[in-house]
């Protein structure tokens, strides 16, 4: 089967190479990874996959198949949804292989070299807040994975586009300066569009930041902003719960989580208005010693 | 298979035994083939200390070593919870991964475990199931047909799982399917088993552990990507060969149990792929040597079926064909045709049905 052109995406703390003969998919990659230079696709990468079209005679519409190491870890998607398939598949494979790091389910932004980690369960408005903070001038490190290096204590960029779902597509898409990829309607997770981090964040993709603030966001329609400081023991527990591999890392995970909780201030933040939340976060960040 | 592919496989397999030396680009290929074969944990423990590794390669090895360590820890936890269910009433024998870990064998380090396998005498199977249920384990729900398949034709019960636990427990009353051509009474295995110090469990004697590994690898399934089981066989042989008189006992035991053929295959591929130091006299003294034609067939098909294919492409047709032929061979070894044909027909019918169901659900997205 024809593999199509291969391109390598340098995300900072990991590299992904993808081959595909699907022209539309490459166009979508150009939109959501606009700053990637043409890099040598034969250098070491952490994840190497192909997105291949299925049989053209399938009655229910042609599909895109996600191949990794001669097998398909996922069911195929409709051909036009090749990008969301690649994004989710790539995330899943990265989560399997990056156990050298503590992987939090978190958005991460930074100013200078001080980082804010926003860990949260799906649906809590984490991606929306992460993207809004980026548009308000913070450097974007990652949305899906908070990559913490247990050896240095730094949080590292994993510069993938943020997958915005349903209502947040409009909320972020209408903010000044926002760049979004095409909307993919009715995927398994609803409507999805990818938010593109800016060139400056891409340029600094190899630069880690020191965690200063941990904010557990919770979006609630109509809520007035409330913000509660969490004791570091609570913060450690919640960081563990919001981690992909806390259990797998065993003692390494425990030490990473507790030292992260000790060196940061942690808050629970409930909000309904983005601007208020951002303003409050700025204030909290200024207060951290 | 291309020369580059087989050289990389060779390098990967050597890396599961001792440190290897290669550049970053080669490491990526080695890691991919190791992941496909489930051997990246073994590769990691043998190489992660190498000071010459580049940072990304070391990260991958560290990652694999940590996952393997976690799973071993989960296995220890499961054994800890199973121990109170086992007393002196009847023997409970740990098989495979559980046994390797509990004996602290070198090959258990970095080896990925997926379940706990226990062997009990058939007469006590009901009692052991009863104890598991009383202890909070639940049998995985099966259709009536699958349940009967397990009960009447297989050598194990449906898997058990305790909610919140990481690993499944497979309860065996034999090590061969009761309908298969190699079917034999497992009583001598249990009789020769050895108690494990400070635990209520037993393990098979050294020779039987090797024979079981060979039987499992070459007579239990389609062989697809089973090279990790050859790595187990190699590891067991290297360990037990330290004991004096081991090879003689092994050959004698194989002929006693009628397992010369699987042993021959185990020795053959452990030597061929992993340079296992088997004395040349050992396979020669086995009466189960396959005919030249069978050997030629196996040597053509086994590498295609057991070893990983090119990671860049979907599994090529000739590899699929080899794996299907091996699956056919397995089915024929496992059941006489009068049982096999209706069984396969039923499985095929059911697969078709699930597929049609999926299509009608999945048509939207």
XYZ file of C-alpha atoms in Angstrom, chain B residues 2 33 74 89 95 99 137 179 184 205 210 246-247 256 262 271 307 335 349 354-355 362:
22
model
C 14.476 -8.053 4.076
C 10.249 -4.361 16.858
C 0.734 -5.908 40.492
C -5.701 -29.365 51.311
C 2.630 -21.371 36.086
C 6.323 -18.787 38.774
C -13.113 -12.735 42.441
C -9.352 -32.768 23.304
C -2.070 -36.117 28.978
C 10.119 -28.669 38.542
C 10.744 -25.726 30.173
C 19.680 -30.870 33.853
C 19.882 -31.756 30.156
C 8.070 -39.681 29.721
C 7.412 -29.283 21.379
C 19.418 -21.901 19.464
C 8.792 -12.715 14.464
C -9.321 -30.889 18.420
C -20.951 -16.971 12.145
C -20.724 -8.755 15.473
C -19.370 -7.151 12.351
C -20.819 2.715 13.417
